[in-house]
CSV table of C-alpha atoms and ligand atoms in Angstrom, one decimal:
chain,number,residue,atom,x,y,z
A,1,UNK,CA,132.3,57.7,123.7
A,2,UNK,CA,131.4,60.4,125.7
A,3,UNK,CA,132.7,62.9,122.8
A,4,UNK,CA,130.7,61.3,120.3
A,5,UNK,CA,127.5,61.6,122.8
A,6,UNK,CA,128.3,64.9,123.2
A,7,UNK,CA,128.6,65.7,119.2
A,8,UNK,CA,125.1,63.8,118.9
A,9,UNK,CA,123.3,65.9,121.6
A,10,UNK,CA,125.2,69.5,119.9
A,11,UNK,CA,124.0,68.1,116.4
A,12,UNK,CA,120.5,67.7,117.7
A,13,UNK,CA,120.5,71.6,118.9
A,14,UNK,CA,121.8,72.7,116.1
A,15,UNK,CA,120.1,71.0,112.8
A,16,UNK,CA,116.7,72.9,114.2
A,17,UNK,CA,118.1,76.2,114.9
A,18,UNK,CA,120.6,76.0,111.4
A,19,UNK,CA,116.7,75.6,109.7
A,20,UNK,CA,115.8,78.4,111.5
A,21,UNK,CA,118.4,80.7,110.5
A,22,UNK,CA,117.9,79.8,107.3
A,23,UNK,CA,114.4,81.4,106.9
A,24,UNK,CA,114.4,84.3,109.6
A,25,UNK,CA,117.2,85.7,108.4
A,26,UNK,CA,116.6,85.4,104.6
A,27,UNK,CA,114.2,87.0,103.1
A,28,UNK,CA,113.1,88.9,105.9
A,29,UNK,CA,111.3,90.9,103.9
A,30,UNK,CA,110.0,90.1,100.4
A,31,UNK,CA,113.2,89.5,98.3
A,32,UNK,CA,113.7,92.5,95.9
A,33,UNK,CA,115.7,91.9,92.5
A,34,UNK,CA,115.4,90.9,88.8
A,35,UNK,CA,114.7,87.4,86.8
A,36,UNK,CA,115.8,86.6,83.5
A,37,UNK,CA,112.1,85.4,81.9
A,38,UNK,CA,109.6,87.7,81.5
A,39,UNK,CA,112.5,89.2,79.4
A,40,UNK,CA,114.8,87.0,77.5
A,41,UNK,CA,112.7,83.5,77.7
A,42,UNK,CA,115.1,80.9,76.3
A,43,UNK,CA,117.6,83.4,75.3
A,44,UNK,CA,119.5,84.5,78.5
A,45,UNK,CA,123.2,84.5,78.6
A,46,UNK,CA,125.9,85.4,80.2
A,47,UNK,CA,126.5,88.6,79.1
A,48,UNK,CA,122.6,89.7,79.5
A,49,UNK,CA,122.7,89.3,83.6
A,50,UNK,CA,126.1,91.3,83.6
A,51,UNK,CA,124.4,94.2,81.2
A,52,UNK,CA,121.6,93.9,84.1
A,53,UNK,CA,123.7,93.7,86.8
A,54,UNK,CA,125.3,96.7,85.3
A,55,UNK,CA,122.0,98.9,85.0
A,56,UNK,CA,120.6,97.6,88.2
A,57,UNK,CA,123.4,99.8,90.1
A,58,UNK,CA,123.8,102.6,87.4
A,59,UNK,CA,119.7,103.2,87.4
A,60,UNK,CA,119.3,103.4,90.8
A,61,UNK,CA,117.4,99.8,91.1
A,62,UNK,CA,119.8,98.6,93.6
A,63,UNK,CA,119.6,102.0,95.6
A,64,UNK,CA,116.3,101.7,95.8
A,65,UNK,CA,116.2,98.1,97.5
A,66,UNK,CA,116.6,95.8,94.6
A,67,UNK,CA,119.3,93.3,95.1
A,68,UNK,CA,119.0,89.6,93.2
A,69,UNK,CA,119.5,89.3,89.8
A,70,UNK,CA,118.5,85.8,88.9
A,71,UNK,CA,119.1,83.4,86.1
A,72,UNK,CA,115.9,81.5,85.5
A,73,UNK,CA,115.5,78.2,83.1
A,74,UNK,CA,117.9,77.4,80.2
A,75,UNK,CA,121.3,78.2,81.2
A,76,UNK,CA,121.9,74.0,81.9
A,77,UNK,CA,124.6,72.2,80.0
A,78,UNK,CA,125.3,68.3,80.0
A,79,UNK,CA,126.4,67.0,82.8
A,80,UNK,CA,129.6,65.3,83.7
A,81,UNK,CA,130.8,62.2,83.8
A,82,UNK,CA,130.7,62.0,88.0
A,83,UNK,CA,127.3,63.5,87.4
A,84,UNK,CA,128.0,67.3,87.9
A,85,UNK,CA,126.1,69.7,86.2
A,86,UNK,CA,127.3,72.2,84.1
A,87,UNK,CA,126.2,75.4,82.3
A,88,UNK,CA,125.8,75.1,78.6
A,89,UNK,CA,127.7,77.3,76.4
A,90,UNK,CA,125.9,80.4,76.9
A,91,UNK,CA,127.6,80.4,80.4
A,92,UNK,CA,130.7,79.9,79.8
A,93,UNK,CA,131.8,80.5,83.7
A,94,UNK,CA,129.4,80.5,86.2
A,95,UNK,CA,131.7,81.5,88.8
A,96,UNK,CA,132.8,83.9,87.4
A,97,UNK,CA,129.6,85.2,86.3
A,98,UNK,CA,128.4,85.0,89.9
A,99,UNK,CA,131.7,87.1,91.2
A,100,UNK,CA,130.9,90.1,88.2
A,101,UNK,CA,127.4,89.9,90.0
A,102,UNK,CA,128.7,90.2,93.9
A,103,UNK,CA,132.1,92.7,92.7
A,104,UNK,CA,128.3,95.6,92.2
A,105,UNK,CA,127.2,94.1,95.7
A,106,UNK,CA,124.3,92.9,94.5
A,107,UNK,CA,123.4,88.8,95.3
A,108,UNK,CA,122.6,86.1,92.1
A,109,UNK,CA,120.2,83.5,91.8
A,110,UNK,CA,119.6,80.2,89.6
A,111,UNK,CA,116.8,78.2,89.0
A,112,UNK,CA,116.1,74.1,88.3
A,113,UNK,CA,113.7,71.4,88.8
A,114,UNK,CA,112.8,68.5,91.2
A,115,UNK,CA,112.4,66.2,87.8
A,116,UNK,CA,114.7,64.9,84.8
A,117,UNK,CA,113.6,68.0,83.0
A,118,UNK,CA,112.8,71.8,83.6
A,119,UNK,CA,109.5,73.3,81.8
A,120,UNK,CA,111.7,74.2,78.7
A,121,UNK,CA,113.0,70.8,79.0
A,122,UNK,CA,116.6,71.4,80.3
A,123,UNK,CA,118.9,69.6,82.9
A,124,UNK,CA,116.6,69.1,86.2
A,125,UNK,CA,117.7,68.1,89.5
A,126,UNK,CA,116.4,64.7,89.5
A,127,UNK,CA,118.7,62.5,91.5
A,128,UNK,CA,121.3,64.7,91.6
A,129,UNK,CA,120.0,67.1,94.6
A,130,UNK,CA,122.6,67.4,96.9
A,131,UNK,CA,125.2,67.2,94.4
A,132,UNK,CA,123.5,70.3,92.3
A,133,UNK,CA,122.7,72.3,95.5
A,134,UNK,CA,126.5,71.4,96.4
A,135,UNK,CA,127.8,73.3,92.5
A,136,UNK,CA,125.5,76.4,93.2
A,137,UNK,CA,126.7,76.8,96.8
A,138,UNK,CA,130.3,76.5,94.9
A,139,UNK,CA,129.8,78.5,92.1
A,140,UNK,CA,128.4,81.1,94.5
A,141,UNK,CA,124.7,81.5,94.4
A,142,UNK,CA,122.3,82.9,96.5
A,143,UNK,CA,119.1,81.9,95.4
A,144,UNK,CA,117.7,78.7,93.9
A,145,UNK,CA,113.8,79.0,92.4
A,146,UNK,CA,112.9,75.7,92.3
A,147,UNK,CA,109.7,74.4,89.9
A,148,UNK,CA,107.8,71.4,89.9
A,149,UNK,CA,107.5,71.2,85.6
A,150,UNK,CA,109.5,67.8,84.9
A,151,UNK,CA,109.0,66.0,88.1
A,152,UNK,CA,104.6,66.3,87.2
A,153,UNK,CA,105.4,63.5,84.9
A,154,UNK,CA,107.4,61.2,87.9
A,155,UNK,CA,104.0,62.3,90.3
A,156,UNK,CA,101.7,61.1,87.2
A,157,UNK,CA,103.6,57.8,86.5
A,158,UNK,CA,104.0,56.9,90.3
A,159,UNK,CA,100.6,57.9,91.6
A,160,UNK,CA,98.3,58.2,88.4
A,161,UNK,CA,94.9,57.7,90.7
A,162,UNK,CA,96.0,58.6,94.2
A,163,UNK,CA,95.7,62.9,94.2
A,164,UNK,CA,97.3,62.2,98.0
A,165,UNK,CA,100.4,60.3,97.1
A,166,UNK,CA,101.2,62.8,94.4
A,167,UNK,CA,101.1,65.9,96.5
A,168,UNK,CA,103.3,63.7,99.1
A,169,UNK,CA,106.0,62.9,96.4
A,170,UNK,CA,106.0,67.2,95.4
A,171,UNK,CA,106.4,67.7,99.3
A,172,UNK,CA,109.3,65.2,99.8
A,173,UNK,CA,111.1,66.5,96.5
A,174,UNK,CA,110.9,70.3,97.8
A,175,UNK,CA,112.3,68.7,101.6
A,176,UNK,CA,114.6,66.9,99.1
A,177,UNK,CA,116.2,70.6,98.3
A,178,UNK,CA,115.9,72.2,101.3
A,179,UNK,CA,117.9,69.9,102.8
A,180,UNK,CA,120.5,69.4,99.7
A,181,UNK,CA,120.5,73.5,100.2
A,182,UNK,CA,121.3,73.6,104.0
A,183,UNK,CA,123.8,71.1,103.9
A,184,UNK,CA,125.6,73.4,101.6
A,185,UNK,CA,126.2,75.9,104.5
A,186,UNK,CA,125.5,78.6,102.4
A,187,UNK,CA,121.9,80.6,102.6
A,188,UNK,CA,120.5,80.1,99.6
A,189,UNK,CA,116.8,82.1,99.7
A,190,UNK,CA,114.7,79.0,98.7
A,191,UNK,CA,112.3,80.0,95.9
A,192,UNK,CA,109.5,77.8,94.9
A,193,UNK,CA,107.5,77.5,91.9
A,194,UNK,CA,104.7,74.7,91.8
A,195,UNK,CA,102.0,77.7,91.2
A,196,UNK,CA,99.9,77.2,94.3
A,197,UNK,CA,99.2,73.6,94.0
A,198,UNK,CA,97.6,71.9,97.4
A,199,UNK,CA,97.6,75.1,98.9
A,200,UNK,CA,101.3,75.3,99.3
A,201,UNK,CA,101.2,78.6,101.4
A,202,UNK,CA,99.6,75.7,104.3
A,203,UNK,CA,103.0,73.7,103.9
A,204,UNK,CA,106.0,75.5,102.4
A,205,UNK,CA,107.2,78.0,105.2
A,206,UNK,CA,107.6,74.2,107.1
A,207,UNK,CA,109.8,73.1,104.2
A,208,UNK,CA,112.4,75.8,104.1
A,209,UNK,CA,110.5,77.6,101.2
A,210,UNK,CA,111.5,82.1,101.9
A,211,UNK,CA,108.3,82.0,98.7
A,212,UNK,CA,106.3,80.1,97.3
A,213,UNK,CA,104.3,81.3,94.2
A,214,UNK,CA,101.1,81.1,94.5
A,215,UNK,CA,99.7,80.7,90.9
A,216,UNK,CA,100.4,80.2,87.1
A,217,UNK,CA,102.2,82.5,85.3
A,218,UNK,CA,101.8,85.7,84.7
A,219,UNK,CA,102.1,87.5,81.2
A,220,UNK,CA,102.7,91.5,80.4
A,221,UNK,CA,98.6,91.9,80.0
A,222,UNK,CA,96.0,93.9,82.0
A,223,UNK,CA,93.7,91.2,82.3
A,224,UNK,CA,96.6,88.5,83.2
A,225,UNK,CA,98.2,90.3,86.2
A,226,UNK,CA,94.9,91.7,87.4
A,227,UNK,CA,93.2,88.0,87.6
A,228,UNK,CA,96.4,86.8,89.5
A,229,UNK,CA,96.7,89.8,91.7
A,230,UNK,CA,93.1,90.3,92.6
A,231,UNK,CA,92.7,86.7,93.2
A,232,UNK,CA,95.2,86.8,96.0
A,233,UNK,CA,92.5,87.6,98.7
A,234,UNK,CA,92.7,85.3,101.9
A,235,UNK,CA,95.9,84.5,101.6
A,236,UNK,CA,97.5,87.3,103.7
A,237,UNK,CA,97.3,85.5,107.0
A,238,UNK,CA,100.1,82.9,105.5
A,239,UNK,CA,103.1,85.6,104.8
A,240,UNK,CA,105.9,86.6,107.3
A,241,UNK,CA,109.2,87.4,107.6
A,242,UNK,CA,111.0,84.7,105.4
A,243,UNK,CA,108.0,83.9,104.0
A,244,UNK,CA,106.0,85.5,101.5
A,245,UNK,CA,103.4,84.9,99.1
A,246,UNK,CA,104.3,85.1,95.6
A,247,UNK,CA,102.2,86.2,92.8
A,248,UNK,CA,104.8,86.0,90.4
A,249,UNK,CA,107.6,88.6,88.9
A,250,UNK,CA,106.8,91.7,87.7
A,251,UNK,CA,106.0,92.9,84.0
A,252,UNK,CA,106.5,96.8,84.6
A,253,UNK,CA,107.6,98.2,81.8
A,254,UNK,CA,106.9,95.0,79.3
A,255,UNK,CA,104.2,94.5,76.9
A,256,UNK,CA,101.5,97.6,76.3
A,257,UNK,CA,101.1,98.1,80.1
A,258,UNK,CA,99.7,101.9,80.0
A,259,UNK,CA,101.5,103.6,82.7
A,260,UNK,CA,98.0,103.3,85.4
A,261,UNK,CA,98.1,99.6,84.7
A,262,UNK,CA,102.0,99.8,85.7
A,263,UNK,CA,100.8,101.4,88.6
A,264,UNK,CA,98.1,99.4,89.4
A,265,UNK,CA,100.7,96.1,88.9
A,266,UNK,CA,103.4,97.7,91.5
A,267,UNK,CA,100.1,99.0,93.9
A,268,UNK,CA,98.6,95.7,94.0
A,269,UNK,CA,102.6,93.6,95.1
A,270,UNK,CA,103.3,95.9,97.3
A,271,UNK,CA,99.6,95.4,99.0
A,272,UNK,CA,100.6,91.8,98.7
A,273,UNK,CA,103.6,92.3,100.8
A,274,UNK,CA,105.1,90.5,97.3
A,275,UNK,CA,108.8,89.8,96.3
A,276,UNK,CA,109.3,92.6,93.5
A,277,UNK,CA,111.1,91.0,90.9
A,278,UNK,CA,111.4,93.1,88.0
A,279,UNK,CA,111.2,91.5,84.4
A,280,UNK,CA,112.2,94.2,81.8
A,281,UNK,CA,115.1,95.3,80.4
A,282,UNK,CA,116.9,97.7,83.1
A,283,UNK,CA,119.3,98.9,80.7
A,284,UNK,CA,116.8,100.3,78.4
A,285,UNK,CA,113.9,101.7,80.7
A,286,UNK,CA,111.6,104.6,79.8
A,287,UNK,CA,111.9,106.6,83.0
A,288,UNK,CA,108.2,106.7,83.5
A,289,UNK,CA,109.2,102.5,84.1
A,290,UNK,CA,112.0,103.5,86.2
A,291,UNK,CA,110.0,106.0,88.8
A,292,UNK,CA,107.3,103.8,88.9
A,293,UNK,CA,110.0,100.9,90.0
A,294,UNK,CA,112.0,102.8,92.1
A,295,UNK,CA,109.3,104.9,93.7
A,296,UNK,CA,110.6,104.9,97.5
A,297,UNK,CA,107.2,105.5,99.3
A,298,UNK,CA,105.3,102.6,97.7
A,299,UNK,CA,108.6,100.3,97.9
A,300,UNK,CA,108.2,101.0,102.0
A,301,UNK,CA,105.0,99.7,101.8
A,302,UNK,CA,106.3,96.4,100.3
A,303,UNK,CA,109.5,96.5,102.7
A,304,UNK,CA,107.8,97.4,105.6
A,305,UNK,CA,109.2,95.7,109.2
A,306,UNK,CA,106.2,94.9,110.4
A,307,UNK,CA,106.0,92.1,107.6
A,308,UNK,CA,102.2,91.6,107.0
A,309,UNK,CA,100.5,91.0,103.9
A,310,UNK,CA,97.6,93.4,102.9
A,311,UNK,CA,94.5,91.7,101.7
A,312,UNK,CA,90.9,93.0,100.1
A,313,UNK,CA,88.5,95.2,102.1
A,314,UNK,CA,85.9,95.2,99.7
A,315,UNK,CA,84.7,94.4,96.1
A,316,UNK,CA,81.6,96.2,94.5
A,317,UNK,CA,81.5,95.5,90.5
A,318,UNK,CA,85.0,96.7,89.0
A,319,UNK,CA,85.9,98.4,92.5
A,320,UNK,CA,88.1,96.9,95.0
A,321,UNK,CA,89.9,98.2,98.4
A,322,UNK,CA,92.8,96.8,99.8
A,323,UNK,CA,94.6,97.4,102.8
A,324,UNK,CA,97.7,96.3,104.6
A,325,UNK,CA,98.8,97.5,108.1
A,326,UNK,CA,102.0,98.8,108.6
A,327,UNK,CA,104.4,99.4,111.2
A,328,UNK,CA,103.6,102.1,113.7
A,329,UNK,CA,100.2,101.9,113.1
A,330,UNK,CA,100.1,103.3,109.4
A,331,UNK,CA,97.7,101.7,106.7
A,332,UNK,CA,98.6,101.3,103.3
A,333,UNK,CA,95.1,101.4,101.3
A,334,UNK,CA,94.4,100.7,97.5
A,335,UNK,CA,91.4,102.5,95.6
A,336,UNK,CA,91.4,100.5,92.1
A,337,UNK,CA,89.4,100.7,89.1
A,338,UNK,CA,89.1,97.9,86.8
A,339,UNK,CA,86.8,99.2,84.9
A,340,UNK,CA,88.3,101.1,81.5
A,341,UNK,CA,87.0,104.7,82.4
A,342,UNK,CA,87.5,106.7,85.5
A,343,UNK,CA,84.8,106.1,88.3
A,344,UNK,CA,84.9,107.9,91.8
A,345,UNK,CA,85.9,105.6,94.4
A,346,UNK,CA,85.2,106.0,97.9
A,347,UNK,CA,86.4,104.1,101.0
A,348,UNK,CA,85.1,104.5,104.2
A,349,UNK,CA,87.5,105.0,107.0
A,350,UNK,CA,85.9,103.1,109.5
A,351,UNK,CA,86.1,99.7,107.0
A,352,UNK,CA,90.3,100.6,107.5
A,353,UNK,CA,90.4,100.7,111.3
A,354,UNK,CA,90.5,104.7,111.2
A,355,UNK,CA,86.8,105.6,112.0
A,356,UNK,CA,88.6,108.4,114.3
A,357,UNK,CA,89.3,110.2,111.1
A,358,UNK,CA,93.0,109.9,109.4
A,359,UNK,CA,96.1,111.9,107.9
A,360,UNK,CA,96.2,110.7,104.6
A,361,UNK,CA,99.0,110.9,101.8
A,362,UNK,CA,98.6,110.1,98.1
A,363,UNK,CA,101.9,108.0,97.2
A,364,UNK,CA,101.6,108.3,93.5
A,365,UNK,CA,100.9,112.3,93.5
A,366,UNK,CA,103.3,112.5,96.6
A,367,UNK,CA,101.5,115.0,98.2
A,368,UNK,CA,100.0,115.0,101.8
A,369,UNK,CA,95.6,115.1,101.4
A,370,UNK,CA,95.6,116.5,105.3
A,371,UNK,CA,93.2,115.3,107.7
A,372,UNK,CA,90.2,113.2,106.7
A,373,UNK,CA,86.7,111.9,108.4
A,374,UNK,CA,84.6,109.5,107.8
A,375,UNK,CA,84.9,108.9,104.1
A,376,UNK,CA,87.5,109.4,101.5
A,377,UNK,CA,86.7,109.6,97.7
A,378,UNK,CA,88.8,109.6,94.7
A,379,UNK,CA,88.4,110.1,91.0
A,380,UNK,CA,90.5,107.1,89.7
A,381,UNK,CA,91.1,106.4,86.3
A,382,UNK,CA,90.8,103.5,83.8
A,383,UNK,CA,92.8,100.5,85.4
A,384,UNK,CA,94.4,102.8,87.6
A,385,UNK,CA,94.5,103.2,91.4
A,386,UNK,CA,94.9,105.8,94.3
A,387,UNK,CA,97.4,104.0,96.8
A,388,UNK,CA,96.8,106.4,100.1
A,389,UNK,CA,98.9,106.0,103.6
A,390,UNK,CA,97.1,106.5,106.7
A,391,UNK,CA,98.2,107.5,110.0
A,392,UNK,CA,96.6,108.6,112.9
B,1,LIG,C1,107.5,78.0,84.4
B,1,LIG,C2,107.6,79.0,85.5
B,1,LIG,C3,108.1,80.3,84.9
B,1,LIG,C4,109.5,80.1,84.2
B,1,LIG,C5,109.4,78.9,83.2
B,1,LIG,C6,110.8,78.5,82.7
B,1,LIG,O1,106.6,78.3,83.5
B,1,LIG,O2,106.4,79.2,86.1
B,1,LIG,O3,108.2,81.3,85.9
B,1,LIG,O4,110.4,79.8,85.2
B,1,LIG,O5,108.8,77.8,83.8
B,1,LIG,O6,110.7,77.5,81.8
């Protein structure tokens, strides 16, 4: 009797300090990897995440920080007759897979849905939470991205008129996880993708979530990842350790991103304190992709301990600052130009807590602009952006 008190009382300490581990340790800052999408679509397979496991070590990704490489939607098979899912033929052994993946050091993530059906209308989770966060634990995985698609229609059916209701059935399906997840004993970072809906950045660090995106999805254009990542303003004060904001993965190197629009796309995450998940091809990456990637100064900014996400100073016409403390009392500051031709671009130090004067550094030129007062102005070009670091 009294054993069985004494169990109750430990298990009482230790569910809320298990859920704490989970987050604090994970993801302490933004998680750093690659996702199968922006890429391959429908078409991943098995051998495409061990080719990008491959390049992520032999091009210097994974030296530079980067460390998941993540399956995302259409690897699901059928599942079995006690329920269990399974990969479909493209994945032939998911364990296996998931060992190739740790034998480089590197961690592996998967991806499903709260409903019946995934957004490109795969196996989902539906019913079957504990018992798929159970096979990924199994087969190894360290990160599940989670996303609402299929389980819109179950909120729409149940809770056609009541807006309320709804949002309650898409929190109790992401506690759903999180708990299916942390039974499993293993950390799984908690990824999830509902785009921002009822301001999920208010609710998701309570349920377990190490990111949340924050919007719709992003495509390899200008005008696409500049909409997202300029309309991120505000929501700095919500990020943290284990919990970021997340503007989506990355489309370096995809598309007809010119190289200041690449620039502009890593600037702009790394303001955002964002995970950096790339979405080309790593084994096939123009090194002009591959420096702007792996650049170590701007990745710092990203990385940084101090954990706080930067947010926008000012906005006049296509010009916008941004600015994100950093540890020790450094400032990471943005000068971008989303106009199409180059426009001089001046911050005023006193708008970035340095009214003293500043020691600046360009990042992208690498080279140290000495001691400033008062003002700063650069010549930026089209879509392009000056990313400085002050000190004092
Ligand atoms: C949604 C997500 C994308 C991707 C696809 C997969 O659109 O937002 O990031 O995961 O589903 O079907």
């Amino acid at each position: 009797m009294l054993n069985a008190f004494c169990a109750l009382l430990l298990a009482a300490f230790l569910v809320p300090s298990t859920l704490f581990a989970q987050t604090s340790t994970l993801a302490a800052t933004p998680p750093m990897g690659w996702n199968s999408w922006n890429l391959f679509a429908g078409k991943v397979e098995d051998k495409d995440v061990r080719a990008t496991a491959d390049a992520m070590v032999s091009s210097g990704m994974k030296d530079a920080g980067y460390l998941y490489v993540n399956i995302d939607d259409t690897w699901q098979g059928e599942r079995d007759a006690q329920g269990n899912i399974q990969a479909n033929s493209k994945f032939p052994d998911m364990k296996a897979l998931a060992g190739y993946v740790h034998s480089k050091g590197l961690k592996i993530g998967i991806y499903s849905s709260p409903g019946p059906k995934t957004c490109a209308k795969y196996e989902g989770s539906y019913g079957h939470e504990a018992q798929d966060a159970k096979t990924y634990a199994a087969w190894g995985f360290d990160y599940l991205k989670y996303d609402l698609c299929g389980f819109r229609q179950n909120m729409m059916a149940e809770a056609p008129n009541d807006p309320q209701k709804a949002n309650q059935m898409m929190k109790d399906a992401y506690e759903k996880m999180q708990k299916a997840l942390l039974a499993t004993g293993r950390p799984i970072a908690y990824s999830f993708c509902q785009y921002g809906w009822d301001a999920v950045w208010e609710w998701g660090p309570s349920l377990g979530a190490n990111l949340w995106r924050t919007t719709g999805d992003i495509n390899a254009t200008y005008d696409r990842m500049t909409l997202i990542g300029f309309s991120q303003a505000g929501l700095s004060k919500y990020a943290g350790p284990g919990h970021w904001n997340d503007p989506d993965m990355l489309e370096v190197g995809n598309g007809k991103l010119k190289p200041d629009e690449n620039r502009t796309h890593m600037s702009l995450w790394v303001l955002l304190a964002a995970p950096l998940l790339a979405g080309n091809d790593l084994s096939q990456m123009k090194p002009e992709t591959l420096a702007i990637l792996t650049n170590r100064e701007v990745i710092a900014i990203d990385q940084d301990p101090l954990g706080k996400q930067g947010d926008r100073v000012s906005e006049v016409g296509p010009i916008e600052i941004w600015a994100k403390p950093l540890k020790g009392g450094d400032t990471a500051v943005g000068l971008f130009n989303r106009n199409e031709s180059t426009l001089p671009v001046t911050v005023k130090l006193s708008d970035v807590g340095f009214a003293g004067g500043a020691k600046a550094r360009d990042i992208w030129q690498a080279k140290d602009v000495g001691k400033i007062q008062g003002s700063y102005t650069a010549n930026v070009p089209g879509h392009g952006v000056v990313l400085l670091r002050l000190s004092k």
